[in-house]
Short mmCIF file of C-alpha atoms and ligand atoms in Angstrom, two decimals:
data_model
loop_
_atom_site.label_atom_id
_atom_site.label_comp_id
_atom_site.label_asym_id
_atom_site.label_seq_id
_atom_site.Cartn_x
_atom_site.Cartn_y
_atom_site.Cartn_z
CA MET A 1 0.00 0.00 0.00
CA GLY A 2 1.27 3.47 -0.82
CA ASP A 3 1.91 5.99 1.97
CA SER A 4 -0.82 8.35 3.17
CA LYS A 5 0.59 11.29 1.17
CA THR A 6 0.18 9.27 -2.00
CA LEU A 7 -3.40 8.43 -1.04
CA GLU A 8 -4.13 12.06 -0.21
CA ASN A 9 -3.05 13.00 -3.72
CA ILE A 10 -5.08 10.20 -5.28
CA ASP A 11 -8.28 10.73 -3.32
CA LYS A 12 -9.22 14.03 -4.91
CA PRO A 13 -10.32 15.08 -8.43
CA GLN A 14 -7.42 14.69 -10.84
CA THR A 15 -6.51 17.52 -13.23
CA VAL A 16 -6.45 15.13 -16.18
CA ASP A 17 -10.12 14.23 -15.48
CA LEU A 18 -11.21 17.82 -14.79
CA ASP A 19 -9.56 19.06 -18.00
CA ARG A 20 -11.82 16.92 -20.16
CA CYS A 21 -14.79 19.19 -19.43
CA VAL A 22 -15.11 21.93 -22.05
CA HIS A 23 -18.05 23.55 -20.18
CA CYS A 24 -20.41 23.13 -23.14
CA GLY A 25 -23.46 22.48 -20.95
CA LEU A 26 -24.80 19.61 -23.06
CA CYS A 27 -25.18 17.56 -19.86
CA LEU A 28 -27.44 20.03 -18.07
CA ASN A 29 -30.77 18.63 -19.21
CA ALA A 30 -29.75 15.10 -18.26
CA CYS A 31 -29.16 16.18 -14.66
CA PRO A 32 -32.10 15.57 -12.29
CA THR A 33 -30.90 18.07 -9.68
CA TYR A 34 -30.45 20.80 -12.31
CA ARG A 35 -33.85 19.99 -13.84
CA GLU A 36 -35.44 20.24 -10.40
CA LEU A 37 -33.55 23.19 -8.90
CA GLY A 38 -32.52 25.13 -12.02
CA VAL A 39 -29.28 26.18 -10.30
CA GLU A 40 -26.02 26.11 -12.28
CA MET A 41 -24.03 25.11 -9.19
CA ASP A 42 -26.28 22.01 -8.93
CA SER A 43 -25.55 20.98 -12.51
CA PRO A 44 -22.68 18.75 -13.64
CA ARG A 45 -20.91 21.68 -15.32
CA GLY A 46 -21.32 23.83 -12.21
CA ARG A 47 -20.05 21.09 -9.93
CA ILE A 48 -17.02 20.47 -12.13
CA TYR A 49 -16.32 24.22 -12.13
CA GLN A 50 -16.35 24.18 -8.31
CA MET A 51 -14.03 21.14 -8.27
CA VAL A 52 -11.59 23.04 -10.51
CA GLN A 53 -11.64 26.00 -8.12
CA VAL A 54 -10.84 23.74 -5.16
CA SER A 55 -8.09 22.02 -7.12
CA GLN A 56 -6.60 25.48 -7.74
CA GLY A 57 -6.43 26.22 -4.03
CA GLN A 58 -9.84 27.57 -3.02
CA PRO A 59 -10.67 26.24 0.47
CA ILE A 60 -13.40 23.61 0.83
CA GLY A 61 -16.36 25.54 2.22
CA ASP A 62 -19.95 24.71 3.21
CA SER A 63 -21.33 25.80 -0.17
CA TYR A 64 -19.00 23.37 -2.03
CA ARG A 65 -19.90 20.57 0.39
CA GLU A 66 -23.63 21.16 -0.14
CA HIS A 67 -23.54 21.25 -3.95
CA ILE A 68 -21.39 18.12 -4.13
CA ASP A 69 -23.55 16.44 -1.51
CA LEU A 70 -26.77 17.21 -3.42
CA CYS A 71 -25.48 15.35 -6.50
CA LEU A 72 -27.21 11.99 -6.90
CA ALA A 73 -24.03 10.49 -8.41
CA CYS A 74 -26.46 9.01 -10.94
CA ARG A 75 -23.96 9.65 -13.78
CA GLY A 76 -26.72 10.69 -16.19
CA CYS A 77 -24.38 13.52 -17.19
CA GLU A 78 -21.73 10.99 -18.17
CA SER A 79 -24.00 9.47 -20.81
CA ALA A 80 -24.91 12.92 -22.15
CA CYS A 81 -21.33 14.26 -22.30
CA PRO A 82 -19.76 14.28 -25.78
CA SER A 83 -16.29 14.94 -24.33
CA GLY A 84 -16.08 11.70 -22.36
CA VAL A 85 -15.96 13.31 -18.91
CA ASN A 86 -15.86 10.56 -16.28
CA TYR A 87 -18.11 12.41 -13.86
CA GLY A 88 -18.63 9.40 -11.56
CA ARG A 89 -14.91 9.22 -10.90
CA LEU A 90 -14.79 12.99 -10.32
CA VAL A 91 -17.65 13.18 -7.84
CA GLU A 92 -16.41 10.17 -5.88
CA ALA A 93 -12.95 11.74 -5.64
CA ALA A 94 -14.45 15.11 -4.66
CA ARG A 95 -16.38 13.44 -1.85
CA ALA A 96 -13.24 11.66 -0.66
CA GLU A 97 -11.39 14.98 -0.55
CA ILE A 98 -14.27 16.56 1.37
CA GLU A 99 -14.37 13.61 3.79
CA ASN A 100 -10.63 13.90 4.43
CA ASN A 101 -10.89 17.63 5.06
CA THR A 102 -14.05 17.89 7.14
CA GLU A 103 -14.29 17.82 10.91
CA ARG A 104 -17.81 16.55 11.62
CA PRO A 105 -19.68 17.10 14.91
CA TRP A 106 -19.29 14.22 17.41
CA LEU A 107 -22.78 12.71 16.86
CA SER A 108 -22.55 12.74 13.07
CA ARG A 109 -19.02 11.30 13.19
CA THR A 110 -20.04 8.53 15.59
CA LEU A 111 -23.12 7.62 13.55
CA ARG A 112 -21.19 7.57 10.27
CA ASN A 113 -18.43 5.48 11.80
CA PHE A 114 -20.94 3.01 13.20
CA VAL A 115 -22.93 2.61 9.96
CA PHE A 116 -20.03 2.55 7.49
CA ARG A 117 -17.27 0.91 9.51
CA LYS A 118 -19.15 -1.39 11.89
CA LEU A 119 -22.69 -2.15 10.68
CA LEU A 120 -22.43 -2.63 6.90
CA PRO A 121 -19.38 -4.97 7.03
CA SER A 122 -20.77 -7.08 9.90
CA PRO A 123 -23.22 -9.95 9.24
CA THR A 124 -23.76 -10.21 13.02
CA LEU A 125 -24.77 -6.58 13.47
CA LEU A 126 -26.83 -6.57 10.26
CA THR A 127 -28.65 -9.68 11.45
CA ALA A 128 -29.41 -8.01 14.81
CA VAL A 129 -30.74 -4.85 13.11
CA GLY A 130 -32.68 -6.98 10.59
CA ALA A 131 -34.26 -8.99 13.42
CA ALA A 132 -35.33 -5.77 15.20
CA LEU A 133 -36.80 -4.46 11.92
CA TYR A 134 -38.65 -7.73 11.42
CA VAL A 135 -40.18 -7.52 14.91
CA TYR A 136 -41.22 -3.89 14.24
CA GLN A 137 -42.95 -5.00 11.04
CA VAL A 138 -44.71 -8.18 12.17
CA SER A 139 -45.63 -7.10 15.71
CA GLY A 140 -48.15 -4.65 14.28
CA LEU A 141 -46.14 -1.68 15.56
CA GLN A 142 -45.37 -0.48 12.03
CA LYS A 143 -49.05 -0.71 11.03
CA LEU A 144 -50.07 1.11 14.19
CA MET A 145 -47.49 3.86 13.62
CA ARG A 146 -48.63 4.34 10.03
CA ALA A 147 -52.40 4.01 10.59
CA SER A 148 -52.49 6.27 13.65
CA GLY A 149 -50.46 8.97 11.92
CA MET A 150 -47.81 8.72 14.64
CA VAL A 151 -45.22 8.33 11.89
CA ARG A 152 -46.02 11.87 10.76
CA LEU A 153 -45.28 13.14 14.29
CA LEU A 154 -41.71 11.97 13.76
CA GLY A 155 -41.30 14.74 11.18
CA PRO A 156 -38.49 14.11 8.67
CA LEU A 157 -37.80 10.76 10.35
CA GLY A 158 -41.39 9.72 9.51
CA ALA A 159 -40.86 10.34 5.79
CA ARG A 160 -37.74 8.18 5.98
CA GLU A 161 -39.65 5.41 7.75
CA ALA A 162 -41.75 5.00 4.58
CA LEU A 163 -38.55 4.31 2.64
CA ALA A 164 -37.18 1.71 5.07
CA PRO A 165 -36.63 -1.71 3.52
CA SER A 166 -38.51 -4.68 4.92
CA ALA A 167 -36.74 -7.55 6.63
CA GLN A 168 -37.25 -10.90 4.88
CA ILE A 169 -36.65 -13.99 6.97
CA PRO A 170 -34.81 -16.28 6.63
CA PHE A 171 -31.93 -13.93 5.83
CA PHE A 172 -29.61 -14.85 2.96
CA PHE A 173 -26.49 -14.81 5.17
CA ARG A 174 -26.92 -18.56 5.80
CA GLN A 175 -26.36 -19.24 2.06
CA ILE A 176 -22.94 -17.54 2.04
CA GLY A 177 -20.27 -20.22 1.63
CA GLN A 178 -22.70 -22.62 -0.11
CA THR A 179 -22.48 -24.02 -3.65
CA TYR A 180 -25.56 -24.84 -5.72
CA ALA A 181 -25.55 -27.40 -8.53
CA PRO A 182 -26.92 -26.47 -11.95
CA GLU A 183 -30.20 -27.87 -13.19
CA GLY A 184 -29.10 -30.22 -15.95
CA PRO A 185 -25.57 -30.34 -17.34
CA ARG A 186 -23.14 -27.69 -16.10
CA ARG A 187 -22.52 -24.97 -18.70
CA PHE A 188 -20.91 -22.35 -16.44
CA ARG A 189 -19.42 -21.94 -13.02
CA VAL A 190 -20.28 -18.56 -11.48
CA ALA A 191 -19.71 -16.83 -8.15
CA MET A 192 -22.37 -14.56 -6.69
CA MET A 193 -21.90 -11.45 -4.57
CA ALA A 194 -24.78 -11.35 -2.09
CA GLY A 195 -24.46 -7.73 -0.91
CA CYS A 196 -24.82 -6.51 2.68
CA ILE A 197 -28.31 -5.12 3.43
CA ALA A 198 -29.61 -7.28 0.55
CA ASN A 199 -29.03 -10.37 2.69
CA ILE A 200 -31.79 -9.05 4.94
CA SER A 201 -34.06 -7.00 2.73
CA PHE A 202 -33.69 -8.79 -0.59
CA ALA A 203 -33.13 -12.35 0.58
CA ARG A 204 -35.88 -13.62 -1.77
CA LEU A 205 -34.37 -11.74 -4.73
CA ASN A 206 -30.99 -13.32 -4.00
CA GLU A 207 -32.65 -16.76 -3.90
CA ALA A 208 -34.48 -16.06 -7.18
CA THR A 209 -31.15 -15.06 -8.75
CA VAL A 210 -29.57 -18.37 -7.71
CA ARG A 211 -32.59 -20.29 -9.11
CA VAL A 212 -32.49 -18.47 -12.47
CA LEU A 213 -28.75 -19.03 -12.81
CA ARG A 214 -29.16 -22.75 -11.99
CA LYS A 215 -31.96 -23.00 -14.59
CA ASN A 216 -29.41 -21.70 -17.09
CA GLY A 217 -26.86 -24.38 -16.38
CA CYS A 218 -24.79 -22.50 -13.80
CA GLU A 219 -23.11 -24.01 -10.81
CA VAL A 220 -23.48 -21.13 -8.34
CA ILE A 221 -20.88 -20.52 -5.66
CA ILE A 222 -21.60 -17.95 -2.96
CA PRO A 223 -17.98 -17.34 -1.90
CA ALA A 224 -17.29 -17.53 1.83
CA ASN A 225 -15.66 -14.47 3.44
CA GLN A 226 -17.31 -12.04 1.01
CA THR A 227 -18.57 -8.79 2.50
CA CYS A 228 -20.31 -5.51 1.68
CA CYS A 229 -19.00 -4.24 -1.70
CA GLY A 230 -18.19 -0.75 -0.39
CA ALA A 231 -20.34 1.14 -2.93
CA LEU A 232 -22.01 3.23 -0.23
CA HIS A 233 -18.57 4.00 1.20
CA VAL A 234 -17.21 5.10 -2.18
CA HIS A 235 -20.25 7.32 -2.76
CA ALA A 236 -19.80 8.87 0.69
CA GLY A 237 -16.07 9.45 0.16
CA ILE A 238 -15.00 6.88 2.78
CA ARG A 239 -12.40 5.25 0.58
CA ASP A 240 -10.11 3.81 3.27
CA GLN A 241 -12.93 1.51 4.46
CA ALA A 242 -13.98 0.81 0.84
CA ARG A 243 -10.44 -0.44 0.18
CA ILE A 244 -10.57 -2.77 3.19
CA LEU A 245 -13.87 -4.26 1.96
CA ALA A 246 -12.67 -4.46 -1.65
CA LYS A 247 -9.57 -6.40 -0.61
CA GLN A 248 -11.70 -8.88 1.34
CA ASN A 249 -14.01 -9.43 -1.65
CA ILE A 250 -11.16 -9.72 -4.14
CA ASP A 251 -9.42 -12.29 -1.92
CA ALA A 252 -12.68 -14.24 -1.42
CA VAL A 253 -13.44 -14.43 -5.14
CA LEU A 254 -9.89 -15.15 -6.28
CA ALA A 255 -9.65 -17.95 -3.69
CA ALA A 256 -12.81 -19.50 -5.18
CA HIS A 257 -11.38 -18.97 -8.68
CA ALA A 258 -8.13 -20.70 -7.67
CA ALA A 259 -10.13 -23.66 -6.38
CA GLY A 260 -11.89 -24.08 -9.74
CA GLN A 261 -12.16 -21.80 -12.80
CA ILE A 262 -15.00 -19.25 -12.47
CA ASP A 263 -16.60 -17.95 -15.68
CA ALA A 264 -18.19 -14.88 -14.12
CA VAL A 265 -18.82 -13.11 -10.83
CA ILE A 266 -22.47 -12.09 -10.67
CA THR A 267 -24.35 -9.33 -8.87
CA ASN A 268 -28.05 -8.50 -9.06
CA ALA A 269 -27.47 -4.97 -7.72
CA ALA A 270 -26.48 -2.42 -10.36
CA GLY A 271 -25.24 0.04 -7.73
CA CYS A 272 -22.91 -2.56 -6.24
CA GLY A 273 -21.90 -3.77 -9.72
CA SER A 274 -20.65 -0.34 -10.75
CA THR A 275 -18.29 -0.18 -7.77
CA LEU A 276 -17.26 -3.84 -8.05
CA LYS A 277 -16.32 -3.22 -11.70
CA GLU A 278 -14.29 -0.18 -10.68
CA TYR A 279 -12.29 -1.74 -7.84
CA ASP A 280 -9.15 -1.08 -9.88
CA GLU A 281 -9.71 2.67 -9.38
CA LEU A 282 -9.32 2.14 -5.63
CA PHE A 283 -5.92 0.51 -6.09
CA GLU A 284 -4.24 2.70 -8.69
CA HIS A 285 -1.45 3.31 -6.13
CA ASP A 286 -1.18 -0.30 -4.94
CA ALA A 287 1.18 -2.55 -6.88
CA GLU A 288 -0.01 -5.67 -5.03
CA TYR A 289 -3.77 -5.23 -5.37
CA LEU A 290 -4.06 -3.44 -8.73
CA PRO A 291 -3.50 -6.62 -10.82
CA LYS A 292 -5.85 -8.58 -8.52
CA ALA A 293 -8.51 -5.86 -8.82
CA LYS A 294 -8.16 -5.96 -12.63
CA LYS A 295 -8.60 -9.73 -12.63
CA PHE A 296 -11.68 -9.36 -10.41
CA LYS A 297 -13.07 -6.66 -12.73
CA SER A 298 -12.58 -8.88 -15.78
CA LEU A 299 -14.87 -11.50 -14.20
CA MET A 300 -17.52 -9.13 -12.85
CA LYS A 301 -20.94 -9.14 -14.61
CA ASP A 302 -24.37 -7.79 -13.82
CA VAL A 303 -26.82 -10.70 -13.77
CA THR A 304 -28.78 -9.25 -16.73
CA GLU A 305 -25.55 -8.73 -18.69
CA PHE A 306 -24.52 -12.33 -18.06
CA LEU A 307 -27.90 -13.89 -18.91
CA ALA A 308 -28.25 -11.83 -22.09
CA SER A 309 -24.78 -12.97 -23.19
CA ILE A 310 -25.52 -16.72 -23.02
CA GLU A 311 -28.00 -18.92 -24.83
CA LEU A 312 -30.99 -18.37 -22.55
CA ASN A 313 -33.08 -21.31 -21.35
CA ARG A 314 -36.40 -20.59 -23.14
CA ASP A 315 -38.42 -23.18 -21.26
CA MET A 316 -40.71 -20.59 -19.65
CA LYS A 317 -44.38 -20.25 -18.81
CA PRO A 318 -46.18 -17.06 -19.91
CA VAL A 319 -46.32 -14.06 -17.57
CA ASP A 320 -49.36 -12.21 -18.90
CA ALA A 321 -48.84 -8.55 -18.02
CA ILE A 322 -47.70 -5.17 -19.33
CA VAL A 323 -44.24 -4.28 -18.10
CA THR A 324 -42.09 -1.18 -18.32
CA TYR A 325 -38.42 -0.87 -17.40
CA GLN A 326 -36.77 1.78 -15.23
CA ASP A 327 -33.07 1.93 -16.05
CA SER A 328 -30.99 1.74 -12.92
CA CYS A 329 -28.52 4.62 -13.22
CA HIS A 330 -25.53 2.53 -12.29
CA LEU A 331 -26.45 -0.01 -14.93
CA ALA A 332 -27.31 2.39 -17.78
CA HIS A 333 -24.86 5.22 -17.07
CA GLY A 334 -22.28 3.52 -14.84
CA GLN A 335 -21.95 0.20 -16.68
CA LYS A 336 -23.44 1.28 -20.06
CA ILE A 337 -25.86 -1.67 -20.01
CA ARG A 338 -29.25 -0.81 -21.49
CA SER A 339 -30.27 -3.53 -23.91
CA ALA A 340 -29.58 -6.64 -21.76
CA PRO A 341 -32.46 -6.17 -19.29
CA ARG A 342 -34.87 -5.24 -22.10
CA GLN A 343 -33.74 -8.27 -24.11
CA LEU A 344 -34.53 -10.54 -21.13
CA LEU A 345 -37.95 -8.98 -20.56
CA ARG A 346 -38.79 -9.44 -24.25
CA ALA A 347 -37.76 -13.11 -23.97
CA ILE A 348 -40.50 -13.85 -21.43
CA PRO A 349 -43.61 -15.18 -23.18
CA GLY A 350 -46.85 -13.28 -22.53
CA LEU A 351 -45.05 -10.19 -21.21
CA LYS A 352 -45.82 -7.02 -23.19
CA PHE A 353 -42.96 -4.52 -22.98
CA LYS A 354 -43.76 -0.79 -23.07
CA GLU A 355 -40.94 1.74 -23.01
CA MET A 356 -41.51 4.65 -20.65
CA PRO A 357 -40.42 8.24 -21.38
CA LEU A 358 -37.15 9.27 -19.69
CA SER A 359 -36.61 5.75 -18.38
CA ASP A 360 -32.91 6.48 -17.85
CA VAL A 361 -33.44 9.52 -15.63
CA CYS A 362 -32.75 8.73 -11.96
CA CYS A 363 -35.74 7.81 -9.73
CA GLY A 364 -34.15 9.64 -6.79
CA SER A 365 -33.03 6.56 -4.88
CA ALA A 366 -29.26 6.90 -5.42
CA GLY A 367 -27.95 4.72 -2.60
CA ILE A 368 -28.93 6.48 0.63
CA TYR A 369 -29.66 9.81 -1.09
CA ASN A 370 -33.40 9.34 -0.47
CA VAL A 371 -32.68 9.06 3.26
CA LEU A 372 -30.28 12.04 3.37
CA HIS A 373 -32.18 14.35 0.99
CA THR A 374 -35.72 13.02 1.28
CA ASP A 375 -37.53 16.15 -0.03
CA LEU A 376 -35.55 16.49 -3.26
CA SER A 377 -35.55 12.73 -3.75
CA MET A 378 -39.37 12.68 -3.50
CA ARG A 379 -39.70 15.54 -5.99
CA ILE A 380 -37.60 13.56 -8.47
CA LEU A 381 -39.63 10.41 -7.73
CA GLU A 382 -42.93 12.24 -8.32
CA LYS A 383 -41.75 13.16 -11.84
CA LYS A 384 -40.72 9.55 -12.41
CA MET A 385 -44.17 8.35 -11.40
CA GLU A 386 -45.80 10.79 -13.85
CA ASN A 387 -43.94 8.96 -16.62
CA VAL A 388 -44.87 5.58 -15.15
CA ASN A 389 -48.54 6.58 -15.09
CA ARG A 390 -48.34 7.83 -18.69
CA THR A 391 -47.05 4.38 -19.71
CA GLN A 392 -49.74 2.48 -17.76
CA PRO A 393 -47.82 -0.71 -16.95
CA GLN A 394 -48.94 -3.36 -14.49
CA ILE A 395 -45.34 -4.11 -13.60
CA ILE A 396 -42.31 -1.83 -13.23
CA ALA A 397 -39.13 -3.84 -13.66
CA THR A 398 -35.70 -2.56 -12.71
CA ALA A 399 -32.25 -3.95 -11.95
CA ASN A 400 -31.24 -2.60 -8.58
CA PRO A 401 -32.68 -3.24 -5.10
CA GLY A 402 -32.38 0.44 -4.08
CA CYS A 403 -34.43 1.51 -7.12
CA MET A 404 -37.04 -1.12 -6.21
CA LEU A 405 -37.52 0.41 -2.73
CA GLN A 406 -37.80 3.90 -4.15
CA LEU A 407 -40.27 2.89 -6.88
CA GLU A 408 -42.36 0.98 -4.33
CA ALA A 409 -42.57 4.20 -2.29
CA GLY A 410 -43.55 6.01 -5.52
CA VAL A 411 -46.30 3.50 -6.26
CA ARG A 412 -47.66 3.83 -2.70
CA GLN A 413 -47.86 7.61 -3.03
CA TRP A 414 -48.62 8.29 -6.70
CA GLY A 415 -49.04 4.95 -8.44
CA LYS A 416 -51.90 2.77 -9.59
CA GLY A 417 -51.00 -0.41 -7.73
CA GLU A 418 -48.16 -1.41 -10.07
CA ARG A 419 -45.95 -4.29 -8.97
CA VAL A 420 -42.26 -3.43 -8.66
CA VAL A 421 -39.85 -6.27 -9.44
CA HIS A 422 -36.29 -7.03 -10.43
CA VAL A 423 -35.92 -8.35 -14.01
CA VAL A 424 -34.59 -11.60 -12.55
CA GLU A 425 -37.73 -12.09 -10.45
CA LEU A 426 -39.84 -12.06 -13.62
CA LEU A 427 -37.56 -14.67 -15.19
CA ASP A 428 -37.86 -16.72 -12.00
CA GLU A 429 -41.67 -16.51 -12.24
CA ALA A 430 -41.54 -17.63 -15.86
CA TYR A 431 -39.33 -20.59 -14.96
CA THR A 432 -41.57 -21.74 -12.12
S1 LIG B 1 -19.44 17.48 -18.42
FE1 LIG B 1 -19.36 17.16 -20.63
S2 LIG B 1 -21.37 17.84 -21.39
FE2 LIG B 1 -21.12 18.65 -19.30
S3 LIG B 1 -20.26 20.70 -19.60
FE3 LIG B 1 -18.50 19.31 -19.32
S4 LIG B 1 -17.93 18.70 -21.40
FE4 LIG B 1 -19.96 19.60 -21.56
S1 LIG B 2 -24.37 12.56 -11.37
FE1 LIG B 2 -26.57 12.93 -11.75
S2 LIG B 2 -27.17 14.50 -10.22
FE2 LIG B 2 -24.89 14.45 -10.28
S3 LIG B 2 -24.34 16.05 -11.72
FE3 LIG B 2 -24.45 14.13 -12.94
S4 LIG B 2 -26.57 14.03 -13.71
FE4 LIG B 2 -26.52 15.60 -12.07
#
């Protein structure tokens, strides 16, 4: 590992990346925060301009922190930019520089340290929190809080309660370290990253993913010793902890690969996938881990990307419904994958696919953005739901658990009872 001075120089926007922006403004309309707020400093061009000023010596002030913080890191601007600006890399580096140069109040520091450094990497703590959440949900307390309006008395915390994921027992943690045989002859050997919170809140989605892969001739290994991917850490600028988690995941996967050739490492979470595919960016200074991170990256595939690249098992029953697809930002803009999920939806018999307007504009979920900036996130979600309602689907499919939670909240508030699912869950339905 390089010394801390090296890291300090790496964990901030690099001149070579900043210089790519020619300030043309062609990205402005693709930016949800600019569309909503109409403020140049909350546009990609405005944020890059502020990064340049800081790189030229202007001190990091509250205004800079706020404008960078309000960015969804959805990378919609990256797709719109004709100059190839890697905005995702820039905003993540800007947040790391802010994190390394900000003295937070004691409570905020303690809470951040607990969530990012203790809770997310720990299956034991996540299980304890998941169990408490489960009790809250099944004891009737949640219903009582919502029906009595007590949730509203909690103020901003009440709005966040509506966005909380549900706990699904049994949790998926018990499957970590297991290997599942393919149905029929083995065509591929894949490893699956199970996530962190997903083990609690998307345990059934993880199981559906394993089933669909097995139906397609995959032996599925859930590597032991894997942990949280660190995407939330990277987005929050906490890169030292992200590196610790990345090393653990790289070691876990490469150990499984050494034990028997793996064809692909699979994730069903587009947000995680983006970070997992960019692990090499965390180790640009690290001669030992850079080649390992590159090897890991070469194996990493989103589940839709993988399934669309193989000869799909077409032995499916019809799913008679109208479906639309919400692009997950980190799949469409981060990983440049747009056609694979649509191709899979079109492969399901009975399913009628209807494209929705502005399907690749962020829904406002953006990791924990909806929890930190609930008001703006809800304004963005309301616009998304207007486009959903215009399309009139029965099902909204997407490719990221965080987007699913956000869209479910949107359906509860502005929808027409649409079902929100992951693309893989529809395939699973068709196979069963
Ligand atoms: S990020 Fe790209 S599109 Fe946006 S102002 Fe810079 S060069 Fe133009
Ligand atoms: S990442 Fe998204 S919110 Fe941030 S500047 Fe780009 S388009 Fe706007």
